[in-house]
């Protein structure tokens, strides 16, 4: 896999930042011909906020590679008053290689908090809590409602399944999940 050539200078890209690498030296005839590489990034440089392994890669190739290493857990959050924490949840889920982030409620959320990780992390919207619960049931995933209400158990003393959907949401989800039988 090629790495950024020594001496490559940063150049403007869609995700311009102050870091990165410049165009691949030597022009098109010197470019590697690997299918996951993006000719535009090879030509103009790659200043995206990605780890070096993904320099010059096409975005869909990065997602496909990440998909090979994701963990089987899902994360869900309710968007009930244009929640400003959704971006940080997406960012954290991406950092821990979660399978998918599920947003319940309004489709609209402030993506700036995700710091572009929403481009690499699978994000699915569900109109209602019941829709999320029904989806999880169909996938055979347990929903684990995380809250600090009476009757809650300590996370650090509980064995959690690796393939589950963890939800840090309002009490409505905990109530909805009780109405559904657990997957077998």
Short mmCIF file of N, CA and C in Angstrom, two decimals, residues 4-175:
data_model
loop_
_atom_site.label_atom_id
_atom_site.label_comp_id
_atom_site.label_asym_id
_atom_site.label_seq_id
_atom_site.Cartn_x
_atom_site.Cartn_y
_atom_site.Cartn_z
N UNK A 4 2.25 8.35 1.71
CA UNK A 4 2.51 9.66 1.12
C UNK A 4 4.00 9.80 0.84
N UNK A 5 4.34 10.25 -0.34
CA UNK A 5 5.75 10.39 -0.68
C UNK A 5 6.39 11.49 0.15
N UNK A 6 7.65 11.33 0.44
CA UNK A 6 8.40 12.31 1.19
C UNK A 6 8.44 13.61 0.39
N UNK A 7 8.24 14.71 1.06
CA UNK A 7 8.31 16.01 0.40
C UNK A 7 7.01 16.45 -0.23
N UNK A 8 5.94 15.66 -0.13
CA UNK A 8 4.65 16.06 -0.71
C UNK A 8 4.10 17.24 0.07
N UNK A 9 3.66 18.26 -0.63
CA UNK A 9 3.14 19.47 -0.01
C UNK A 9 1.62 19.47 0.00
N UNK A 10 0.98 20.01 1.08
CA UNK A 10 -0.48 20.08 1.11
C UNK A 10 -1.03 20.94 -0.04
N UNK A 11 -2.19 20.58 -0.52
CA UNK A 11 -2.87 21.34 -1.56
C UNK A 11 -4.35 21.39 -1.23
N UNK A 12 -5.10 22.39 -1.73
CA UNK A 12 -6.54 22.50 -1.41
C UNK A 12 -7.31 21.26 -1.85
N UNK A 13 -8.23 20.80 -0.99
CA UNK A 13 -9.15 19.72 -1.32
C UNK A 13 -10.52 20.08 -0.77
N UNK A 14 -11.47 19.21 -0.94
CA UNK A 14 -12.82 19.44 -0.44
C UNK A 14 -12.79 19.66 1.07
N UNK A 15 -11.96 18.93 1.78
CA UNK A 15 -11.87 19.04 3.24
C UNK A 15 -10.56 19.72 3.61
N UNK A 16 -10.35 20.92 3.14
CA UNK A 16 -9.10 21.64 3.35
C UNK A 16 -8.80 21.77 4.84
N UNK A 17 -7.61 21.42 5.22
CA UNK A 17 -7.13 21.62 6.58
C UNK A 17 -5.69 22.08 6.49
N UNK A 18 -5.07 22.29 7.62
CA UNK A 18 -3.68 22.74 7.61
C UNK A 18 -2.72 21.57 7.61
N UNK A 19 -3.22 20.36 7.62
CA UNK A 19 -2.37 19.18 7.65
C UNK A 19 -2.61 18.35 6.39
N UNK A 20 -1.81 17.35 6.22
CA UNK A 20 -2.03 16.45 5.10
C UNK A 20 -0.80 16.36 4.22
N UNK A 21 -1.04 15.92 3.01
CA UNK A 21 0.04 15.74 2.04
C UNK A 21 -0.38 16.37 0.72
N UNK A 22 0.60 16.74 -0.05
CA UNK A 22 0.34 17.38 -1.33
C UNK A 22 0.15 16.36 -2.43
N UNK A 23 0.18 16.84 -3.67
CA UNK A 23 0.01 15.95 -4.81
C UNK A 23 1.09 14.86 -4.84
N UNK A 24 0.73 13.73 -5.41
CA UNK A 24 1.70 12.64 -5.56
C UNK A 24 2.75 13.12 -6.57
N UNK A 25 4.02 13.10 -6.20
CA UNK A 25 5.06 13.63 -7.10
C UNK A 25 5.19 12.83 -8.41
N UNK A 26 5.58 13.52 -9.45
CA UNK A 26 5.88 12.87 -10.71
C UNK A 26 4.75 12.89 -11.72
N UNK A 27 3.59 13.43 -11.34
CA UNK A 27 2.48 13.50 -12.27
C UNK A 27 1.78 12.16 -12.46
N UNK A 28 0.73 12.14 -13.28
CA UNK A 28 -0.10 10.94 -13.47
C UNK A 28 0.67 9.69 -13.84
N UNK A 29 1.76 9.82 -14.60
CA UNK A 29 2.51 8.62 -14.99
C UNK A 29 3.21 7.96 -13.79
N UNK A 30 3.38 8.69 -12.69
CA UNK A 30 4.04 8.14 -11.51
C UNK A 30 3.04 7.65 -10.45
N UNK A 31 1.74 7.90 -10.68
CA UNK A 31 0.75 7.52 -9.68
C UNK A 31 0.62 6.00 -9.58
N UNK A 32 0.42 5.51 -8.34
CA UNK A 32 0.08 4.08 -8.19
C UNK A 32 -1.29 3.84 -8.82
N UNK A 33 -1.54 2.63 -9.30
CA UNK A 33 -2.82 2.36 -9.98
C UNK A 33 -3.75 1.48 -9.17
N UNK A 34 -3.64 1.55 -7.86
CA UNK A 34 -4.50 0.74 -7.00
C UNK A 34 -5.93 1.29 -7.01
N UNK A 35 -6.93 0.42 -7.10
CA UNK A 35 -8.32 0.88 -7.30
C UNK A 35 -8.89 1.68 -6.13
N UNK A 36 -8.36 1.54 -4.94
CA UNK A 36 -8.92 2.28 -3.80
C UNK A 36 -8.42 3.72 -3.75
N UNK A 37 -7.46 4.08 -4.59
CA UNK A 37 -6.91 5.43 -4.58
C UNK A 37 -7.75 6.36 -5.45
N UNK A 38 -7.81 7.63 -5.04
CA UNK A 38 -8.62 8.64 -5.71
C UNK A 38 -7.71 9.50 -6.60
N UNK A 39 -7.90 9.45 -7.91
CA UNK A 39 -7.04 10.24 -8.81
C UNK A 39 -7.04 11.73 -8.50
N UNK A 40 -8.19 12.27 -8.07
CA UNK A 40 -8.25 13.70 -7.74
C UNK A 40 -7.36 14.02 -6.55
N UNK A 41 -7.35 13.13 -5.54
CA UNK A 41 -6.49 13.36 -4.38
C UNK A 41 -5.02 13.18 -4.75
N UNK A 42 -4.73 12.22 -5.61
CA UNK A 42 -3.35 12.05 -6.08
C UNK A 42 -2.87 13.31 -6.80
N UNK A 43 -3.79 13.93 -7.56
CA UNK A 43 -3.44 15.12 -8.33
C UNK A 43 -3.31 16.36 -7.47
N UNK A 44 -4.24 16.55 -6.53
CA UNK A 44 -4.31 17.81 -5.76
C UNK A 44 -3.74 17.72 -4.35
N UNK A 45 -3.55 16.51 -3.85
CA UNK A 45 -3.11 16.35 -2.47
C UNK A 45 -4.27 15.94 -1.59
N UNK A 46 -3.97 15.49 -0.38
CA UNK A 46 -5.00 14.99 0.53
C UNK A 46 -4.81 15.66 1.88
N UNK A 47 -5.67 16.63 2.19
CA UNK A 47 -5.59 17.32 3.47
C UNK A 47 -6.73 16.92 4.40
N UNK A 48 -7.40 15.82 4.08
CA UNK A 48 -8.49 15.37 4.96
C UNK A 48 -7.93 14.91 6.30
N UNK A 49 -8.80 14.92 7.29
CA UNK A 49 -8.43 14.47 8.63
C UNK A 49 -8.62 12.96 8.71
N UNK A 50 -7.71 12.22 8.08
CA UNK A 50 -7.74 10.77 8.11
C UNK A 50 -6.38 10.27 8.56
N UNK A 51 -6.34 9.04 9.08
CA UNK A 51 -5.06 8.47 9.45
C UNK A 51 -4.23 8.24 8.19
N UNK A 52 -2.93 8.19 8.35
CA UNK A 52 -2.04 8.07 7.19
C UNK A 52 -2.37 6.87 6.31
N UNK A 53 -2.81 5.80 6.90
CA UNK A 53 -3.15 4.60 6.12
C UNK A 53 -4.15 4.92 5.00
N UNK A 54 -5.04 5.89 5.25
CA UNK A 54 -6.09 6.21 4.29
C UNK A 54 -5.78 7.42 3.40
N UNK A 55 -4.55 7.93 3.43
CA UNK A 55 -4.19 9.04 2.55
C UNK A 55 -4.38 8.63 1.09
N UNK A 56 -5.00 9.50 0.35
CA UNK A 56 -5.26 9.35 -1.09
C UNK A 56 -6.35 8.32 -1.40
N UNK A 57 -6.98 7.70 -0.38
CA UNK A 57 -8.02 6.71 -0.63
C UNK A 57 -9.34 7.40 -0.97
N UNK A 58 -10.17 6.76 -1.82
CA UNK A 58 -11.53 7.20 -2.06
C UNK A 58 -12.34 7.00 -0.77
N UNK A 59 -13.32 7.85 -0.57
CA UNK A 59 -14.11 7.75 0.66
C UNK A 59 -14.83 6.40 0.75
N UNK A 60 -15.41 5.92 -0.36
CA UNK A 60 -16.12 4.64 -0.31
C UNK A 60 -15.15 3.49 -0.02
N UNK A 61 -13.90 3.62 -0.42
CA UNK A 61 -12.91 2.59 -0.12
C UNK A 61 -12.55 2.59 1.36
N UNK A 62 -12.52 3.78 1.95
CA UNK A 62 -12.25 3.87 3.40
C UNK A 62 -13.39 3.20 4.17
N UNK A 63 -14.64 3.52 3.80
CA UNK A 63 -15.79 2.92 4.48
C UNK A 63 -15.78 1.40 4.32
N UNK A 64 -15.48 0.91 3.13
CA UNK A 64 -15.43 -0.54 2.89
C UNK A 64 -14.35 -1.19 3.75
N UNK A 65 -13.22 -0.53 3.90
CA UNK A 65 -12.16 -1.08 4.74
C UNK A 65 -12.58 -1.06 6.21
N UNK A 66 -13.18 0.03 6.65
CA UNK A 66 -13.66 0.11 8.04
C UNK A 66 -14.71 -0.97 8.31
N UNK A 67 -15.56 -1.25 7.31
CA UNK A 67 -16.60 -2.27 7.47
C UNK A 67 -16.00 -3.64 7.78
N UNK A 68 -14.80 -3.88 7.35
CA UNK A 68 -14.14 -5.17 7.62
C UNK A 68 -13.71 -5.29 9.07
N UNK A 69 -13.69 -4.17 9.81
CA UNK A 69 -13.15 -4.17 11.17
C UNK A 69 -14.16 -3.69 12.21
N UNK A 70 -15.39 -3.45 11.81
CA UNK A 70 -16.38 -2.94 12.77
C UNK A 70 -16.77 -4.01 13.78
N UNK A 71 -17.20 -3.54 14.95
CA UNK A 71 -17.71 -4.42 15.99
C UNK A 71 -19.22 -4.59 15.80
N UNK A 72 -19.81 -5.66 16.36
CA UNK A 72 -21.23 -5.92 16.09
C UNK A 72 -22.21 -5.08 16.91
N UNK A 73 -21.73 -4.13 17.72
CA UNK A 73 -22.68 -3.36 18.51
C UNK A 73 -23.17 -2.12 17.75
N UNK A 74 -24.38 -1.72 18.08
CA UNK A 74 -25.02 -0.54 17.50
C UNK A 74 -25.25 0.46 18.62
N UNK A 75 -25.38 1.72 18.27
CA UNK A 75 -25.63 2.78 19.24
C UNK A 75 -26.85 3.56 18.76
N UNK A 76 -27.75 3.88 19.67
CA UNK A 76 -28.93 4.66 19.29
C UNK A 76 -29.07 5.87 20.20
N UNK A 77 -29.61 6.93 19.64
CA UNK A 77 -29.88 8.15 20.40
C UNK A 77 -31.16 8.76 19.85
N UNK A 78 -31.92 9.38 20.76
CA UNK A 78 -33.14 10.05 20.35
C UNK A 78 -32.84 11.50 20.00
N UNK A 79 -33.41 11.96 18.91
CA UNK A 79 -33.30 13.36 18.51
C UNK A 79 -34.65 14.00 18.81
N UNK A 80 -34.86 14.36 20.06
CA UNK A 80 -36.18 14.81 20.44
C UNK A 80 -36.30 16.31 20.61
N UNK A 81 -35.22 17.03 20.71
CA UNK A 81 -35.27 18.50 20.71
C UNK A 81 -34.04 19.02 19.99
N UNK A 82 -33.76 18.49 18.82
CA UNK A 82 -32.57 18.84 18.07
C UNK A 82 -31.33 18.71 18.96
N UNK A 83 -31.14 17.53 19.49
CA UNK A 83 -30.09 17.23 20.47
C UNK A 83 -28.72 17.56 19.92
N UNK A 84 -27.98 18.38 20.63
CA UNK A 84 -26.64 18.79 20.21
C UNK A 84 -25.59 17.70 20.47
N UNK A 85 -25.95 16.64 21.19
CA UNK A 85 -24.99 15.59 21.49
C UNK A 85 -24.89 14.52 20.41
N UNK A 86 -25.75 14.56 19.43
CA UNK A 86 -25.75 13.51 18.41
C UNK A 86 -24.41 13.43 17.71
N UNK A 87 -23.83 14.55 17.36
CA UNK A 87 -22.53 14.56 16.69
C UNK A 87 -21.46 13.89 17.52
N UNK A 88 -21.45 14.14 18.82
CA UNK A 88 -20.43 13.50 19.65
C UNK A 88 -20.69 12.00 19.79
N UNK A 89 -21.95 11.59 19.76
CA UNK A 89 -22.27 10.16 19.79
C UNK A 89 -21.78 9.49 18.50
N UNK A 90 -22.01 10.13 17.36
CA UNK A 90 -21.55 9.58 16.08
C UNK A 90 -20.02 9.50 16.08
N UNK A 91 -19.37 10.55 16.54
CA UNK A 91 -17.90 10.58 16.60
C UNK A 91 -17.36 9.48 17.49
N UNK A 92 -17.96 9.29 18.65
CA UNK A 92 -17.50 8.24 19.58
C UNK A 92 -17.76 6.85 19.02
N UNK A 93 -18.92 6.66 18.40
CA UNK A 93 -19.24 5.36 17.79
C UNK A 93 -18.24 5.03 16.70
N UNK A 94 -17.87 6.03 15.92
CA UNK A 94 -16.87 5.82 14.87
C UNK A 94 -15.52 5.46 15.49
N UNK A 95 -15.14 6.14 16.57
CA UNK A 95 -13.84 5.86 17.21
C UNK A 95 -13.78 4.43 17.74
N UNK A 96 -14.91 3.90 18.19
CA UNK A 96 -14.94 2.53 18.71
C UNK A 96 -15.40 1.51 17.67
N UNK A 97 -15.47 1.93 16.42
CA UNK A 97 -15.82 1.05 15.30
C UNK A 97 -17.17 0.36 15.50
N UNK A 98 -18.16 1.13 15.94
CA UNK A 98 -19.52 0.59 16.07
C UNK A 98 -20.06 0.25 14.69
N UNK A 99 -20.93 -0.73 14.63
CA UNK A 99 -21.54 -1.10 13.35
C UNK A 99 -22.33 0.06 12.77
N UNK A 100 -23.27 0.59 13.56
CA UNK A 100 -24.17 1.62 13.05
C UNK A 100 -24.63 2.51 14.20
N UNK A 101 -24.91 3.77 13.89
CA UNK A 101 -25.56 4.69 14.82
C UNK A 101 -26.99 4.86 14.33
N UNK A 102 -27.94 4.73 15.24
CA UNK A 102 -29.37 4.88 14.92
C UNK A 102 -29.87 6.15 15.59
N UNK A 103 -30.45 7.03 14.81
CA UNK A 103 -31.02 8.26 15.33
C UNK A 103 -32.53 8.13 15.24
N UNK A 104 -33.17 8.26 16.39
CA UNK A 104 -34.63 8.13 16.47
C UNK A 104 -35.23 9.52 16.51
N UNK A 105 -36.17 9.77 15.63
CA UNK A 105 -36.84 11.07 15.61
C UNK A 105 -36.47 11.86 14.37
N UNK A 106 -36.36 13.15 14.53
CA UNK A 106 -36.10 14.04 13.40
C UNK A 106 -34.82 13.66 12.68
N UNK A 107 -34.83 13.74 11.36
CA UNK A 107 -33.65 13.46 10.55
C UNK A 107 -32.60 14.55 10.69
N UNK A 108 -33.03 15.73 10.99
CA UNK A 108 -32.13 16.87 11.02
C UNK A 108 -31.36 16.92 12.33
N UNK A 109 -30.03 17.03 12.23
CA UNK A 109 -29.19 17.17 13.41
C UNK A 109 -27.94 17.93 13.02
N UNK A 110 -27.26 18.50 13.99
CA UNK A 110 -26.08 19.32 13.76
C UNK A 110 -24.87 18.41 13.52
N UNK A 111 -24.48 18.24 12.27
CA UNK A 111 -23.40 17.32 11.92
C UNK A 111 -22.02 17.86 12.25
N UNK A 112 -21.91 19.13 12.57
CA UNK A 112 -20.58 19.67 12.89
C UNK A 112 -19.96 18.96 14.08
N UNK A 113 -20.79 18.55 15.04
CA UNK A 113 -20.27 17.85 16.21
C UNK A 113 -19.65 16.50 15.88
N UNK A 114 -20.04 15.93 14.74
CA UNK A 114 -19.48 14.64 14.32
C UNK A 114 -18.08 14.81 13.74
N UNK A 115 -17.72 16.04 13.40
CA UNK A 115 -16.39 16.36 12.84
C UNK A 115 -16.05 15.48 11.65
N UNK A 116 -16.98 15.32 10.74
CA UNK A 116 -16.86 14.61 9.47
C UNK A 116 -16.87 13.08 9.64
N UNK A 117 -16.91 12.56 10.87
CA UNK A 117 -16.92 11.10 11.04
C UNK A 117 -18.21 10.48 10.52
N UNK A 118 -19.27 11.28 10.35
CA UNK A 118 -20.52 10.73 9.81
C UNK A 118 -20.36 10.27 8.37
N UNK A 119 -19.29 10.67 7.71
CA UNK A 119 -19.03 10.20 6.35
C UNK A 119 -18.48 8.78 6.34
N UNK A 120 -17.93 8.35 7.46
CA UNK A 120 -17.30 7.04 7.55
C UNK A 120 -18.08 6.07 8.43
N UNK A 121 -19.03 6.59 9.19
CA UNK A 121 -19.83 5.80 10.12
C UNK A 121 -21.22 5.61 9.55
N UNK A 122 -21.75 4.40 9.58
CA UNK A 122 -23.12 4.17 9.12
C UNK A 122 -24.10 4.81 10.09
N UNK A 123 -24.99 5.64 9.57
CA UNK A 123 -26.01 6.33 10.37
C UNK A 123 -27.36 6.03 9.74
N UNK A 124 -28.30 5.51 10.55
CA UNK A 124 -29.63 5.15 10.08
C UNK A 124 -30.65 5.93 10.91
N UNK A 125 -31.68 6.42 10.27
CA UNK A 125 -32.75 7.14 10.96
C UNK A 125 -33.98 6.25 11.11
N UNK A 126 -34.63 6.38 12.26
CA UNK A 126 -35.90 5.70 12.52
C UNK A 126 -36.88 6.79 12.97
N UNK A 127 -38.06 6.79 12.41
CA UNK A 127 -39.04 7.84 12.73
C UNK A 127 -39.47 7.79 14.19
N UNK A 128 -39.64 6.58 14.73
CA UNK A 128 -40.16 6.44 16.09
C UNK A 128 -39.35 5.40 16.86
N UNK A 129 -39.52 5.40 18.14
CA UNK A 129 -38.88 4.39 18.99
C UNK A 129 -39.38 3.01 18.61
N UNK A 130 -40.69 2.90 18.36
CA UNK A 130 -41.23 1.60 17.97
C UNK A 130 -40.58 1.08 16.68
N UNK A 131 -40.27 1.99 15.75
CA UNK A 131 -39.58 1.58 14.52
C UNK A 131 -38.19 1.00 14.83
N UNK A 132 -37.47 1.66 15.73
CA UNK A 132 -36.15 1.16 16.13
C UNK A 132 -36.27 -0.21 16.80
N UNK A 133 -37.21 -0.33 17.71
CA UNK A 133 -37.40 -1.59 18.43
C UNK A 133 -37.77 -2.71 17.46
N UNK A 134 -38.66 -2.42 16.54
CA UNK A 134 -39.05 -3.43 15.56
C UNK A 134 -37.87 -3.82 14.68
N UNK A 135 -37.05 -2.84 14.26
CA UNK A 135 -35.86 -3.14 13.46
C UNK A 135 -34.91 -4.05 14.25
N UNK A 136 -34.63 -3.70 15.50
CA UNK A 136 -33.71 -4.49 16.32
C UNK A 136 -34.24 -5.90 16.52
N UNK A 137 -35.51 -6.00 16.74
CA UNK A 137 -36.13 -7.33 16.91
C UNK A 137 -35.95 -8.17 15.64
N UNK A 138 -36.16 -7.56 14.48
CA UNK A 138 -35.98 -8.26 13.22
C UNK A 138 -34.53 -8.69 12.98
N UNK A 139 -33.57 -7.95 13.55
CA UNK A 139 -32.15 -8.28 13.41
C UNK A 139 -31.67 -9.23 14.51
N UNK A 140 -32.56 -9.52 15.47
CA UNK A 140 -32.17 -10.38 16.59
C UNK A 140 -31.24 -9.69 17.58
N UNK A 141 -31.31 -8.36 17.64
CA UNK A 141 -30.47 -7.60 18.57
C UNK A 141 -31.26 -7.19 19.80
N UNK A 142 -30.64 -7.34 20.95
CA UNK A 142 -31.25 -6.83 22.17
C UNK A 142 -31.01 -5.34 22.25
N UNK A 143 -31.99 -4.63 22.73
CA UNK A 143 -31.81 -3.20 23.00
C UNK A 143 -31.49 -3.06 24.48
N UNK A 144 -30.43 -2.37 24.74
CA UNK A 144 -30.00 -2.11 26.11
C UNK A 144 -30.20 -0.63 26.37
N UNK A 145 -31.23 -0.30 27.15
CA UNK A 145 -31.52 1.10 27.48
C UNK A 145 -30.63 1.52 28.63
N UNK A 146 -29.88 2.59 28.42
CA UNK A 146 -28.94 3.07 29.44
C UNK A 146 -29.52 4.33 30.05
N UNK A 147 -29.72 4.28 31.37
CA UNK A 147 -30.30 5.41 32.08
C UNK A 147 -29.93 5.26 33.55
N UNK A 148 -30.20 6.29 34.33
CA UNK A 148 -29.90 6.23 35.76
C UNK A 148 -31.18 6.36 36.59
N UNK A 149 -32.20 5.65 36.21
CA UNK A 149 -33.47 5.69 36.91
C UNK A 149 -33.55 4.54 37.91
N UNK A 150 -34.53 4.60 38.81
CA UNK A 150 -34.73 3.51 39.77
C UNK A 150 -34.87 2.19 39.03
N UNK A 151 -34.23 1.17 39.55
CA UNK A 151 -34.29 -0.15 38.94
C UNK A 151 -33.17 -0.43 37.97
N UNK A 152 -32.36 0.56 37.67
CA UNK A 152 -31.23 0.36 36.75
C UNK A 152 -30.18 -0.51 37.42
N UNK A 153 -29.42 -1.23 36.62
CA UNK A 153 -28.31 -2.04 37.14
C UNK A 153 -27.00 -1.40 36.69
N UNK A 154 -25.96 -1.63 37.45
CA UNK A 154 -24.66 -1.05 37.12
C UNK A 154 -24.09 -1.70 35.86
N UNK A 155 -23.65 -0.89 34.92
CA UNK A 155 -23.06 -1.42 33.69
C UNK A 155 -21.81 -2.24 33.99
N UNK A 156 -21.00 -1.78 34.93
CA UNK A 156 -19.73 -2.46 35.20
C UNK A 156 -19.91 -3.83 35.86
N UNK A 157 -21.11 -4.15 36.33
CA UNK A 157 -21.33 -5.47 36.93
C UNK A 157 -22.28 -6.34 36.10
N UNK A 158 -22.57 -5.89 34.88
CA UNK A 158 -23.53 -6.59 34.02
C UNK A 158 -22.83 -7.11 32.78
N UNK A 159 -23.09 -8.38 32.45
CA UNK A 159 -22.56 -8.93 31.18
C UNK A 159 -23.47 -8.48 30.05
N UNK A 160 -22.88 -7.80 29.12
CA UNK A 160 -23.64 -7.30 27.98
C UNK A 160 -23.30 -8.11 26.74
N UNK A 161 -24.29 -8.39 25.90
CA UNK A 161 -23.98 -9.10 24.65
C UNK A 161 -23.16 -8.20 23.73
N UNK A 162 -22.28 -8.80 22.94
CA UNK A 162 -21.46 -7.99 22.03
C UNK A 162 -22.29 -7.45 20.87
N UNK A 163 -23.28 -8.19 20.44
CA UNK A 163 -24.17 -7.74 19.36
C UNK A 163 -25.46 -7.25 19.99
N UNK A 164 -25.53 -5.95 20.21
CA UNK A 164 -26.70 -5.35 20.84
C UNK A 164 -26.80 -3.91 20.36
N UNK A 165 -27.88 -3.26 20.72
CA UNK A 165 -28.06 -1.86 20.40
C UNK A 165 -28.19 -1.11 21.72
N UNK A 166 -27.17 -0.36 22.07
CA UNK A 166 -27.15 0.41 23.32
C UNK A 166 -27.76 1.77 23.08
N UNK A 167 -28.68 2.17 23.97
CA UNK A 167 -29.39 3.41 23.79
C UNK A 167 -29.30 4.27 25.03
N UNK A 168 -28.78 5.45 24.88
CA UNK A 168 -28.76 6.43 25.95
C UNK A 168 -29.82 7.46 25.59
N UNK A 169 -31.03 7.21 26.06
CA UNK A 169 -32.16 8.02 25.61
C UNK A 169 -33.13 8.30 26.74
N UNK A 170 -34.20 8.98 26.39
CA UNK A 170 -35.24 9.27 27.37
C UNK A 170 -35.95 7.99 27.80
N UNK A 171 -36.74 8.12 28.82
CA UNK A 171 -37.43 6.96 29.39
C UNK A 171 -38.41 6.32 28.42
N UNK A 172 -38.80 7.02 27.38
CA UNK A 172 -39.77 6.48 26.42
C UNK A 172 -39.23 5.20 25.79
N UNK A 173 -37.93 5.13 25.54
CA UNK A 173 -37.36 3.93 24.92
C UNK A 173 -37.41 2.76 25.88
N UNK A 174 -37.03 3.00 27.13
CA UNK A 174 -37.08 1.92 28.10
C UNK A 174 -38.50 1.37 28.20
N UNK A 175 -39.49 2.25 28.18
CA UNK A 175 -40.88 1.84 28.22
C UNK A 175 -41.25 1.04 26.96
#
